[in-house]
Every structure is written in structure tokens, then in C-alpha cells.
GROMACS .gro file of C-alpha atoms in nm:
model
  445
    1ALA     CA    1  -1.859   4.657  -0.409
    2ASP     CA    2  -1.897   5.031  -0.374
    3ALA     CA    3  -2.017   5.212  -0.680
    4VAL     CA    4  -1.782   5.441  -0.868
    5PHE     CA    5  -1.892   5.774  -1.009
    6LEU     CA    6  -1.721   6.006  -1.254
    7ILE     CA    7  -1.637   6.373  -1.219
    8GLN     CA    8  -1.553   6.604  -1.505
    9THR     CA    9  -1.275   6.851  -1.430
   10ASP     CA   10  -1.334   7.044  -1.752
   11GLU     CA   11  -1.509   6.998  -2.083
   12THR     CA   12  -1.221   6.800  -2.238
   13ALA     CA   13  -1.079   6.608  -1.945
   14ALA     CA   14  -1.100   6.232  -1.930
   15PRO     CA   15  -1.317   6.061  -1.667
   16VAL     CA   16  -1.144   5.981  -1.340
   17ALA     CA   17  -1.246   5.757  -1.054
   18THR     CA   18  -1.311   5.900  -0.713
   19SER     CA   19  -1.434   5.783  -0.376
   20ALA     CA   20  -1.772   5.625  -0.346
   21PRO     CA   21  -2.072   5.818  -0.218
   22VAL     CA   22  -2.069   5.609   0.096
   23GLU     CA   23  -1.716   5.721   0.172
   24HIS     CA   24  -1.817   6.085   0.121
   25LEU     CA   25  -2.092   6.044   0.376
   26ARG     CA   26  -1.853   5.878   0.619
   27GLN     CA   27  -1.626   6.181   0.590
   28VAL     CA   28  -1.917   6.414   0.649
   29ALA     CA   29  -2.028   6.210   0.952
   30ALA     CA   30  -1.679   6.230   1.103
   31LEU     CA   31  -1.666   6.604   1.044
   32LEU     CA   32  -2.011   6.654   1.194
   33GLU     CA   33  -1.901   6.463   1.500
   34GLY     CA   34  -1.607   6.700   1.533
   35LEU     CA   35  -1.838   6.998   1.497
   36GLN     CA   36  -2.068   6.869   1.767
   37ALA     CA   37  -1.774   6.833   2.001
   38LEU     CA   38  -1.657   7.187   1.927
   39SER     CA   39  -1.988   7.366   1.920
   40SER     CA   40  -2.029   7.410   2.293
   41GLY     CA   41  -1.670   7.456   2.394
   42HIS     CA   42  -1.488   7.676   2.145
   43VAL     CA   43  -1.523   8.035   2.043
   44LEU     CA   44  -1.671   8.139   1.713
   45ASP     CA   45  -1.350   8.174   1.508
   46ASP     CA   46  -1.246   7.815   1.580
   47VAL     CA   47  -1.584   7.678   1.479
   48LEU     CA   48  -1.594   7.882   1.159
   49ALA     CA   49  -1.250   7.759   1.058
   50LEU     CA   50  -1.352   7.398   1.121
   51VAL     CA   51  -1.669   7.436   0.916
   52LEU     CA   52  -1.481   7.581   0.620
   53ASP     CA   53  -1.202   7.323   0.632
   54ALA     CA   54  -1.461   7.046   0.649
   55ALA     CA   55  -1.643   7.187   0.345
   56ILE     CA   56  -1.320   7.205   0.144
   57ASP     CA   57  -1.223   6.851   0.243
   58VAL     CA   58  -1.560   6.713   0.136
   59THR     CA   59  -1.588   6.901  -0.194
   60GLY     CA   60  -1.233   6.969  -0.309
   61ALA     CA   61  -1.324   7.339  -0.343
   62GLU     CA   62  -1.045   7.594  -0.361
   63ARG     CA   63  -1.214   7.857  -0.147
   64ALA     CA   64  -1.479   7.848   0.124
   65PHE     CA   65  -1.659   8.138   0.291
   66ILE     CA   66  -1.898   8.182   0.580
   67MET     CA   67  -2.130   8.479   0.532
   68LEU     CA   68  -2.342   8.562   0.836
   69ALA     CA   69  -2.638   8.798   0.842
   70ASP     CA   70  -2.617   9.116   1.048
   71ALA     CA   71  -2.904   9.263   1.249
   72LYS     CA   72  -3.059   9.403   0.928
   73GLY     CA   73  -3.030   9.074   0.739
   74ARG     CA   74  -2.735   9.180   0.525
   75LEU     CA   75  -2.474   8.913   0.455
   76GLU     CA   76  -2.120   8.988   0.568
   77PHE     CA   77  -1.800   8.790   0.514
   78THR     CA   78  -1.717   8.644   0.854
   79ARG     CA   79  -1.441   8.394   0.775
   80ALA     CA   80  -1.264   8.277   0.459
   81ARG     CA   81  -1.039   7.975   0.405
   82GLY     CA   82  -0.848   7.829   0.115
   83ALA     CA   83  -0.738   7.477   0.033
   84GLY     CA   84  -0.466   7.353   0.264
   85ARG     CA   85  -0.629   7.515   0.569
   86VAL     CA   86  -0.508   7.862   0.474
   87THR     CA   87  -0.689   8.162   0.616
   88LEU     CA   88  -0.776   8.418   0.348
   89SER     CA   89  -0.723   8.768   0.480
   90GLY     CA   90  -0.945   9.062   0.400
   91LYS     CA   91  -1.296   9.185   0.464
   92THR     CA   92  -1.429   9.157   0.109
   93PHE     CA   93  -1.367   8.904  -0.169
   94ASN     CA   94  -1.450   8.863  -0.536
   95THR     CA   95  -1.740   8.623  -0.516
   96SER     CA   96  -2.088   8.619  -0.657
   97GLN     CA   97  -2.320   8.855  -0.472
   98GLN     CA   98  -2.644   8.738  -0.627
   99ILE     CA   99  -2.605   8.368  -0.551
  100PRO     CA  100  -2.551   8.394  -0.171
  101GLU     CA  101  -2.823   8.657  -0.137
  102ARG     CA  102  -3.065   8.440  -0.332
  103VAL     CA  103  -2.976   8.128  -0.131
  104PHE     CA  104  -3.017   8.319   0.196
  105SER     CA  105  -3.352   8.453   0.080
  106THR     CA  106  -3.497   8.128  -0.054
  107GLY     CA  107  -3.330   7.882   0.180
  108ARG     CA  108  -3.241   7.652  -0.114
  109THR     CA  109  -2.895   7.524  -0.201
  110GLU     CA  110  -2.767   7.633  -0.542
  111ILE     CA  111  -2.500   7.467  -0.757
  112VAL     CA  112  -2.365   7.659  -1.056
  113SER     CA  113  -2.180   7.427  -1.290
  114ASP     CA  114  -2.021   7.709  -1.488
  115LEU     CA  115  -2.050   8.086  -1.440
  116LEU     CA  116  -1.989   8.126  -1.813
  117ASP     CA  117  -2.310   7.939  -1.898
  118GLY     CA  118  -2.657   8.080  -1.925
  119GLY     CA  119  -2.561   8.444  -1.974
  120GLN     CA  120  -2.434   8.476  -1.617
  121ALA     CA  121  -2.084   8.592  -1.705
  122GLY     CA  122  -2.174   8.961  -1.694
  123ASN     CA  123  -2.294   8.928  -1.335
  124HIS     CA  124  -1.978   8.755  -1.216
  125PHE     CA  125  -1.701   8.936  -1.400
  126GLY     CA  126  -1.476   8.983  -1.093
  127THR     CA  127  -1.511   8.620  -0.993
  128ILE     CA  128  -1.449   8.486  -1.343
  129ALA     CA  129  -1.143   8.709  -1.374
  130LEU     CA  130  -0.986   8.501  -1.096
  131GLY     CA  131  -1.057   8.186  -1.296
  132ILE     CA  132  -1.343   8.086  -1.063
  133ARG     CA  133  -1.624   7.918  -1.256
  134HIS     CA  134  -1.795   7.667  -1.026
  135VAL     CA  135  -2.002   7.756  -0.718
  136LEU     CA  136  -2.191   7.570  -0.448
  137CYS     CA  137  -2.383   7.772  -0.192
  138SER     CA  138  -2.597   7.634   0.092
  139PRO     CA  139  -2.802   7.815   0.358
  140LEU     CA  140  -2.708   7.795   0.725
  141ARG     CA  141  -3.038   7.702   0.886
  142LEU     CA  142  -3.093   7.695   1.260
  143VAL     CA  143  -3.387   7.471   1.338
  144GLN     CA  144  -3.576   7.587   1.646
  145TYR     CA  145  -3.786   7.320   1.807
  146VAL     CA  146  -4.086   7.403   2.023
  147GLN     CA  147  -4.235   7.217   2.314
  148GLU     CA  148  -4.603   7.244   2.224
  149ALA     CA  149  -4.749   6.929   2.072
  150GLY     CA  150  -4.864   6.960   1.714
  151THR     CA  151  -4.648   7.265   1.645
  152ALA     CA  152  -4.395   7.228   1.366
  153PRO     CA  153  -4.036   7.336   1.423
  154THR     CA  154  -3.927   7.661   1.263
  155ALA     CA  155  -3.603   7.732   1.078
  156LYS     CA  156  -3.407   8.052   1.113
  157ARG     CA  157  -3.146   8.129   0.846
  158ILE     CA  158  -2.834   8.287   0.993
  159GLY     CA  159  -2.617   8.300   0.681
  160VAL     CA  160  -2.472   8.090   0.398
  161LEU     CA  161  -2.184   7.854   0.331
  162TYR     CA  162  -2.029   7.951  -0.002
  163LEU     CA  163  -1.776   7.737  -0.196
  164ASP     CA  164  -1.613   7.800  -0.531
  165SER     CA  165  -1.335   7.661  -0.746
  166ARG     CA  166  -1.162   7.684  -1.081
  167ILE     CA  167  -1.229   7.314  -1.146
  168LYS     CA  168  -1.548   7.122  -1.097
  169GLY     CA  169  -1.403   6.859  -0.866
  170SER     CA  170  -1.684   6.703  -0.667
  171LEU     CA  171  -1.872   7.032  -0.625
  172LEU     CA  172  -2.132   6.906  -0.873
  173SER     CA  173  -2.184   6.562  -0.719
  174PRO     CA  174  -2.539   6.501  -0.587
  175THR     CA  175  -2.384   6.319  -0.294
  176THR     CA  176  -2.168   6.620  -0.218
  177LYS     CA  177  -2.474   6.844  -0.225
  178ALA     CA  178  -2.647   6.627   0.035
  179GLY     CA  179  -2.334   6.615   0.249
  180ILE     CA  180  -2.281   6.990   0.234
  181GLU     CA  181  -2.645   7.055   0.329
  182ALA     CA  182  -2.605   6.824   0.627
  183LEU     CA  183  -2.279   6.998   0.716
  184ALA     CA  184  -2.441   7.342   0.679
  185ASN     CA  185  -2.728   7.248   0.911
  186GLU     CA  186  -2.490   7.116   1.175
  187ALA     CA  187  -2.261   7.414   1.121
  188ALA     CA  188  -2.549   7.654   1.189
  189VAL     CA  189  -2.599   7.493   1.530
  190ALA     CA  190  -2.226   7.497   1.601
  191ILE     CA  191  -2.195   7.862   1.496
  192GLU     CA  192  -2.492   7.966   1.705
  193ASN     CA  193  -2.362   7.777   2.009
  194ALA     CA  194  -2.019   7.928   1.964
  195ARG     CA  195  -2.169   8.275   1.928
  196LEU     CA  196  -2.373   8.228   2.246
  197TYR     CA  197  -2.066   8.092   2.423
  198ARG     CA  198  -1.861   8.396   2.322
  199GLU     CA  199  -2.140   8.629   2.431
  200ALA     CA  200  -2.152   8.447   2.764
  201LEU     CA  201  -1.777   8.494   2.809
  202GLU     CA  202  -1.804   8.863   2.721
  203LYS     CA  203  -2.094   8.905   2.961
  204ALA     CA  204  -1.902   8.729   3.238
  205LYS     CA  205  -1.608   8.962   3.176
  206LEU     CA  206  -1.837   9.265   3.178
  207ASP     CA  207  -2.005   9.142   3.497
  208GLN     CA  208  -1.664   9.111   3.660
  209GLU     CA  209  -1.569   9.461   3.548
  210MET     CA  210  -1.898   9.596   3.680
  211THR     CA  211  -1.837   9.424   4.014
  212VAL     CA  212  -1.497   9.591   4.040
  213ALA     CA  213  -1.646   9.927   3.934
  214ALA     CA  214  -1.919   9.895   4.197
  215GLU     CA  215  -1.659   9.823   4.465
  216ILE     CA  216  -1.454  10.124   4.357
  217GLN     CA  217  -1.761  10.347   4.364
  218ARG     CA  218  -1.854  10.228   4.712
  219ASN     CA  219  -1.499  10.299   4.830
  220LEU     CA  220  -1.521  10.654   4.693
  221LEU     CA  221  -1.811  10.727   4.925
  222PRO     CA  222  -1.743  10.812   5.290
  223ALA     CA  223  -1.731  10.498   5.501
  224GLY     CA  224  -1.996  10.494   5.774
  225GLY     CA  225  -2.082  10.811   5.958
  226HIS     CA  226  -1.879  11.103   6.084
  227VAL     CA  227  -1.890  11.267   6.425
  228GLY     CA  228  -1.774  11.627   6.447
  229ALA     CA  229  -1.735  11.859   6.742
  230THR     CA  230  -2.098  11.974   6.726
  231PHE     CA  231  -2.271  11.740   6.481
  232GLU     CA  232  -2.317  11.384   6.354
  233ILE     CA  233  -2.369  11.288   5.990
  234VAL     CA  234  -2.436  10.962   5.806
  235GLY     CA  235  -2.519  10.880   5.444
  236LYS     CA  236  -2.606  10.585   5.225
  237SER     CA  237  -2.652  10.521   4.852
  238LEU     CA  238  -2.842  10.230   4.695
  239PRO     CA  239  -2.784  10.221   4.317
  240CYS     CA  240  -3.060  10.066   4.108
  241ARG     CA  241  -2.791   9.897   3.897
  242ALA     CA  242  -2.444   9.770   3.982
  243ILE     CA  243  -2.314  10.128   3.976
  244GLY     CA  244  -2.514  10.446   4.003
  245GLY     CA  245  -2.531  10.817   3.933
  246ASP     CA  246  -2.575  10.947   4.290
  247PHE     CA  247  -2.303  11.048   4.533
  248PHE     CA  248  -2.258  11.210   4.872
  249ASP     CA  249  -1.940  11.332   5.033
  250HIS     CA  250  -1.816  11.544   5.322
  251LEU     CA  251  -1.489  11.668   5.465
  252GLU     CA  252  -1.347  11.874   5.749
  253LEU     CA  253  -1.189  12.199   5.629
  254PRO     CA  254  -0.877  12.364   5.778
  255SER     CA  255  -1.086  12.654   5.909
  256GLY     CA  256  -1.289  12.414   6.123
  257ARG     CA  257  -1.596  12.432   5.902
  258PHE     CA  258  -1.753  12.115   5.766
  259ALA     CA  259  -1.836  12.078   5.394
  260PHE     CA  260  -2.096  11.831   5.273
  261ALA     CA  261  -2.276  11.764   4.944
  262LEU     CA  262  -2.517  11.527   4.775
  263GLY     CA  263  -2.550  11.505   4.397
  264ASP     CA  264  -2.752  11.322   4.135
  265VAL     CA  265  -2.634  11.283   3.773
  266ALA     CA  266  -2.894  11.234   3.501
  267GLY     CA  267  -2.916  10.877   3.378
  268LYS     CA  268  -2.808  10.544   3.521
  269GLY     CA  269  -2.534  10.286   3.492
  270PRO     CA  270  -2.174  10.337   3.372
  271PRO     CA  271  -2.221  10.670   3.183
  272ALA     CA  272  -2.381  10.835   3.486
  273ALA     CA  273  -2.124  10.678   3.720
  274LEU     CA  274  -1.834  10.828   3.523
  275VAL     CA  275  -1.983  11.178   3.544
  276THR     CA  276  -2.057  11.118   3.914
  277ALA     CA  277  -1.691  11.038   3.979
  278ALA     CA  278  -1.593  11.363   3.804
  279LEU     CA  279  -1.850  11.560   4.003
  280GLN     CA  280  -1.728  11.413   4.332
  281ALA     CA  281  -1.368  11.498   4.240
  282LEU     CA  282  -1.470  11.857   4.162
  283PHE     CA  283  -1.645  11.883   4.499
  284THR     CA  284  -1.333  11.762   4.682
  285ALA     CA  285  -1.107  12.002   4.490
  286TYR     CA  286  -1.322  12.313   4.513
  287ALA     CA  287  -1.446  12.262   4.870
  288GLY     CA  288  -1.084  12.277   4.982
  289THR     CA  289  -1.065  12.640   4.868
  290GLU     CA  290  -1.328  12.724   5.134
  291GLU     CA  291  -1.520  12.953   4.900
  292GLU     CA  292  -1.886  13.000   4.979
  293PRO     CA  293  -2.134  12.738   4.844
  294GLY     CA  294  -2.278  12.961   4.571
  295VAL     CA  295  -1.932  13.037   4.429
  296THR     CA  296  -1.832  12.670   4.452
  297LEU     CA  297  -2.142  12.549   4.266
  298ALA     CA  298  -2.080  12.807   3.992
  299ARG     CA  299  -1.723  12.678   3.949
  300ILE     CA  300  -1.839  12.315   3.939
  301ASN     CA  301  -2.105  12.408   3.685
  302ARG     CA  302  -1.854  12.573   3.453
  303ALA     CA  303  -1.620  12.275   3.483
  304LEU     CA  304  -1.898  12.036   3.381
  305VAL     CA  305  -2.003  12.259   3.090
  306ARG     CA  306  -1.644  12.267   2.959
  307ARG     CA  307  -1.638  11.888   2.950
  308ALA     CA  308  -1.952  11.895   2.732
  309VAL     CA  309  -2.070  11.545   2.817
  310GLN     CA  310  -2.374  11.503   2.592
  311ASN     CA  311  -2.711  11.486   2.770
  312ARG     CA  312  -2.541  11.466   3.110
  313PHE     CA  313  -2.638  11.720   3.372
  314ALA     CA  314  -2.649  11.700   3.748
  315THR     CA  315  -2.825  11.840   4.051
  316MET     CA  316  -2.642  11.906   4.375
  317THR     CA  317  -2.684  12.057   4.720
  318TYR     CA  318  -2.373  12.192   4.889
  319GLY     CA  319  -2.345  12.318   5.245
  320LEU     CA  320  -2.092  12.456   5.493
  321LEU     CA  321  -2.153  12.410   5.866
  322SER     CA  322  -1.965  12.595   6.140
  323ASN     CA  323  -1.930  12.464   6.495
  324ASP     CA  324  -2.160  12.739   6.622
  325GLY     CA  325  -2.446  12.601   6.405
  326ARG     CA  326  -2.420  12.854   6.125
  327LEU     CA  327  -2.519  12.675   5.802
  328ILE     CA  328  -2.463  12.826   5.457
  329TYR     CA  329  -2.601  12.628   5.165
  330SER     CA  330  -2.680  12.654   4.794
  331ASN     CA  331  -2.903  12.424   4.592
  332GLY     CA  332  -2.820  12.353   4.227
  333GLY     CA  333  -3.155  12.229   4.094
  334HIS     CA  334  -3.175  11.949   4.353
  335ASN     CA  335  -3.471  11.824   4.555
  336PRO     CA  336  -3.498  12.080   4.839
  337PRO     CA  337  -3.337  11.934   5.153
  338MET     CA  338  -3.554  11.940   5.466
  339LEU     CA  339  -3.455  12.090   5.800
  340PHE     CA  340  -3.650  11.949   6.096
  341SER     CA  341  -3.651  12.175   6.401
  342ARG     CA  342  -3.878  12.264   6.690
  343GLY     CA  343  -4.044  12.517   6.466
  344GLY     CA  344  -4.142  12.260   6.201
  345VAL     CA  345  -4.003  12.169   5.859
  346THR     CA  346  -3.806  12.412   5.643
  347ARG     CA  347  -3.725  12.338   5.278
  348LEU     CA  348  -3.385  12.456   5.157
  349GLU     CA  349  -3.467  12.590   4.812
  350GLN     CA  350  -3.225  12.879   4.766
  351GLY     CA  351  -2.979  12.828   4.480
  352GLY     CA  352  -2.997  12.811   4.103
  353LEU     CA  353  -3.019  12.593   3.793
  354ILE     CA  354  -2.902  12.238   3.735
  355LEU     CA  355  -2.529  12.188   3.680
  356GLY     CA  356  -2.362  12.124   3.347
  357MET     CA  357  -2.604  12.300   3.113
  358PHE     CA  358  -2.566  12.679   3.133
  359PRO     CA  359  -2.212  12.821   3.166
  360GLU     CA  360  -2.319  13.157   3.310
  361ALA     CA  361  -2.556  13.017   3.571
  362THR     CA  362  -2.530  13.176   3.915
  363TYR     CA  363  -2.622  13.029   4.252
  364GLU     CA  364  -2.765  13.215   4.548
  365GLU     CA  365  -2.703  13.120   4.909
  366GLU     CA  366  -2.898  13.117   5.230
  367THR     CA  367  -2.768  13.123   5.586
  368LEU     CA  368  -2.951  12.940   5.864
  369GLN     CA  369  -2.883  12.911   6.236
  370LEU     CA  370  -2.918  12.554   6.358
  371GLN     CA  371  -3.021  12.472   6.713
  372PRO     CA  372  -2.919  12.162   6.911
  373GLY     CA  373  -3.139  11.871   6.805
  374ASP     CA  374  -3.209  12.003   6.456
  375VAL     CA  375  -3.197  11.737   6.185
  376LEU     CA  376  -3.111  11.805   5.819
  377LEU     CA  377  -3.214  11.554   5.551
  378ILE     CA  378  -3.072  11.568   5.198
  379PHE     CA  379  -3.200  11.308   4.952
  380SER     CA  380  -3.208  11.220   4.584
  381ASP     CA  381  -3.530  11.191   4.384
  382GLY     CA  382  -3.500  10.812   4.403
  383VAL     CA  383  -3.640  10.847   4.756
  384SER     CA  384  -3.937  11.073   4.687
  385GLU     CA  385  -4.018  10.914   4.349
  386ALA     CA  386  -4.009  10.550   4.460
  387ILE     CA  387  -4.339  10.389   4.355
  388ASP     CA  388  -4.561  10.116   4.497
  389VAL     CA  389  -4.734   9.839   4.304
  390ALA     CA  390  -5.021  10.077   4.223
  391GLY     CA  391  -4.781  10.332   4.068
  392GLU     CA  392  -4.816  10.588   4.349
  393GLU     CA  393  -4.503  10.783   4.447
  394PHE     CA  394  -4.362  10.782   4.799
  395GLY     CA  395  -4.365  11.161   4.796
  396ASP     CA  396  -4.241  11.436   5.028
  397GLU     CA  397  -4.525  11.399   5.276
  398ARG     CA  398  -4.429  11.042   5.363
  399ILE     CA  399  -4.067  11.157   5.403
  400ILE     CA  400  -4.177  11.429   5.645
  401ALA     CA  401  -4.397  11.190   5.841
  402CYS     CA  402  -4.116  10.936   5.873
  403LEU     CA  403  -3.858  11.191   5.989
  404GLN     CA  404  -4.093  11.357   6.236
  405ALA     CA  405  -4.171  11.019   6.388
  406HIS     CA  406  -3.804  10.923   6.429
  407ARG     CA  407  -3.607  11.249   6.455
  408HIS     CA  408  -3.527  11.176   6.820
  409LEU     CA  409  -3.311  10.878   6.711
  410GLU     CA  410  -2.943  10.882   6.618
  411PRO     CA  411  -2.872  10.984   6.254
  412ALA     CA  412  -2.786  10.626   6.151
  413ALA     CA  413  -3.115  10.499   6.295
  414ILE     CA  414  -3.311  10.782   6.128
  415LEU     CA  415  -3.155  10.695   5.794
  416GLU     CA  416  -3.233  10.323   5.830
  417LYS     CA  417  -3.594  10.403   5.926
  418LEU     CA  418  -3.635  10.619   5.616
  419LEU     CA  419  -3.479  10.370   5.376
  420GLY     CA  420  -3.670  10.084   5.538
  421THR     CA  421  -3.998  10.271   5.499
  422VAL     CA  422  -3.923  10.337   5.132
  423ALA     CA  423  -3.837   9.969   5.076
  424GLU     CA  424  -4.157   9.857   5.246
  425PHE     CA  425  -4.362  10.104   5.043
  426SER     CA  426  -4.215   9.989   4.709
  427ALA     CA  427  -4.210   9.617   4.788
  428GLY     CA  428  -4.302   9.411   4.482
  429THR     CA  429  -4.171   9.671   4.236
  430VAL     CA  430  -3.837   9.713   4.060
  431GLN     CA  431  -3.617   9.995   4.190
  432ARG     CA  432  -3.627  10.255   3.913
  433ASP     CA  433  -3.365  10.501   4.032
  434ASP     CA  434  -3.069  10.535   4.263
  435ILE     CA  435  -3.170  10.602   4.624
  436THR     CA  436  -2.936  10.822   4.827
  437ALA     CA  437  -2.986  11.011   5.154
  438LEU     CA  438  -2.773  11.207   5.399
  439VAL     CA  439  -2.881  11.278   5.758
  440LEU     CA  440  -2.708  11.543   5.971
  441ARG     CA  441  -2.794  11.621   6.334
  442TYR     CA  442  -2.660  11.935   6.498
  443THR     CA  443  -2.581  11.856   6.862
  444GLY     CA  444  -2.435  12.189   6.969
  445THR     CA  445  -2.149  12.244   7.208
   0.00000   0.00000   0.00000
């Protein structure tokens, strides 16, 4: 027959019979089986609730808490349950602070038979005021096994399982202690799996959002090339992440002139992409006024400064081309574009400071007369600063050599030759920056 053990509900209560230790372990085994089934398929809140309900069922405790460690190792209440599968609301509770911190630090389960004993009352006044006197606290240990032979597994503590009650119940049973420790170990695995599962879901959602954002950003850029009355233009942008901080744009103006720009926002990823979208919108709005490039850049600069986006500035080249080949441009701190003509290579450096930093910045202009066959290249620093496996930069000289070798081709072919040469040069390395280029050929009348 199964053995019978006695529990003492208080100092004067009579002994009562309870379930045998074997039955306790059977309950724990059933609960562990449920945890194992949940650990890989449910989110963290469900697993935490199951752990706490299981602990209450096994021990008869009135309250159960999961405290998980944050990045700095500080314990925080993560979930709280009461008897009868009731969720306890709140972010803080009157519990012992010393006991869970000590258990988390030492990795040893502690059972306190009475908070009034041993001079502990002064340290647990708030808890005792609720009538709570009996505590069981066990560490949540995540055992990490390694593959190397002869190497012992390591245990990582992720928090504690804390139980308390006004009556002793079976909290003080040695069998209960063993069962709770087994439950805590299995719970640690379940909690970690659930946490990883939730992180995976959040990452999948973020990946989906980034995919949509990347598609939107691509759609904001001009599709393919554009053929005007006396010119052809084509551009391409290759972000180093899903979305980038470069943009190019162009549009025909009512006067017959053609406006075009290429910009580069400091930084990468979503923050840079948001500023890039704003910069592109400002270009579209202000270019429509047909003011000269220097005036337009000054207006865009002031608009960016007013928005005061911390540590976000931009560089930009803006040009206006007339059908007769008259080009007016201004350069706002950007890599100097290169004009390839029969006379050689001219760098377009006239302009001013970067955009978004100095509200009173002014931007000078330069007027050039293009001849049929001239090719203008505007590019971001992701082109010139691409590196090879030895750490050497692609540099302006390689850009010049590539364009001079292929300037007789159509703009789309010139662009593909340049980007292909950059890709071949940096093969075996990770793209560090967004790569964007715009090629314009003046064909004349």
C-alpha cells in the first residue's frame, strides 16, 4: 500500500492524510508532459500560466509567480496566478525580495516554513501583513548541452518560480520540493522555447513589414529610364539592407526643362529610409516651382533642419537641363558628379554644405553647356567607397576608367557596366553601403 504522510496546516491543527508521494510525482509527470507539448507551440504567456497553475496544483499554494531576469540580471515579475487559475493583475506584488534574489544567485531551492521564525519578520513585513507565512522558491535553470566529448553541460538561470501561502499545505513536503524542482527545470525549457517562438513570430512579422517597405521604396523610384527630347537618363539603387537611404528622381517641368536629383541620407535601414522618403517628397514639391537649383537646395535644407531629425543629414545633387543642353546644377555636400565630354572629365563641385544641419546654409550654382554625346554620371559614395577583400576602395579613378571605356554605349548599358565592375571588384565582401547611380546622356536635337 502507498505510504501516507502528514502535513501540518498550523501549529495547533490536527494531522490530516493526504496523497502519497507517488501520486504527487504522477501529477508532476502529467504536468511536465503538458509543458513539453506546449513549449514549442504556444507563446510565452500561455506557457507561463500553465507553469504557475501546475505549481499551485502540486503544492496547494495560494499564489504563484514567475520572475524572469532582464538583460542586467534583475528579477522582474512576469506572470502571477492565484488558486483557482486566477490571473493576478499588477506589475509588483508584496512578496519577499531577498528569497528570490538569493535563490537566483545561488541556484538552490529554498523553503521557508514560517516567515515569523528566525528573526525574518522584519524583512517580510509587507508579505506577512497579507497573512502570507510560507514560501517555496526554486530557480529556473536552463541546461545547455554541448557536443564536445568530455565537456560537462552548463546551466543558465533565467529566473525563479516563487510560491507562497497562508497555510503550510504541502509546500513543506520533501516530495513536493523534488517535484517543484523537476517542474522548474522543465518550465525553464518551456519558457525559453516559448520566448524563442515569440521572437521568431515577431521577426517574421518584421521581415514581412520590411519586404513591404522595400517594395514601396522601389515603387517610389522612377521605373526604368526616361527618354526626353534631347537626352536619355537611367538610374538604379542597390540598398545594402532591405531598404536604404539613397534615392534618385527626375521629372519633366511645365517649362520644358528637366529636373533630376540624387541624394544620400546618413545611416542605413529604416531610419535613413524614412528621411529619404521625406527628402524625395521635398524634391518633388520644390522642383515644381522651377526655382534655380541653389534656391531649391536652400529650401530643402531649411525644411530638413525644421524637422530636427537627430543625427540625420543628407547630401544631394540637383540639376536642371534645358533642351538646348544648358545645365544648371548645385551640389549639397555630395560626391562631385562627373561630366564626360570630348574635352575630358569635369567634376561638378559647385554648391554648398550638407543638408539638414545648418539653417542659413547657401548653395552656389554653375551653368554648363552640354554637347551631343556628353555623359553625366551622378553616384552615391557606396560606389566609390566599395571595398575589395584586401580593404582597398573602388575609388574615383576606377569610375573614370570604366565610364571612359563604355561611354559610347546607351545609358542603361553604361550603368550596368559600372555596377557590374563594382560588384566584380568587391566580390567576396559584404556590401557596406547603399549603391546608387544615375547616368544621363545628352543627345542634342
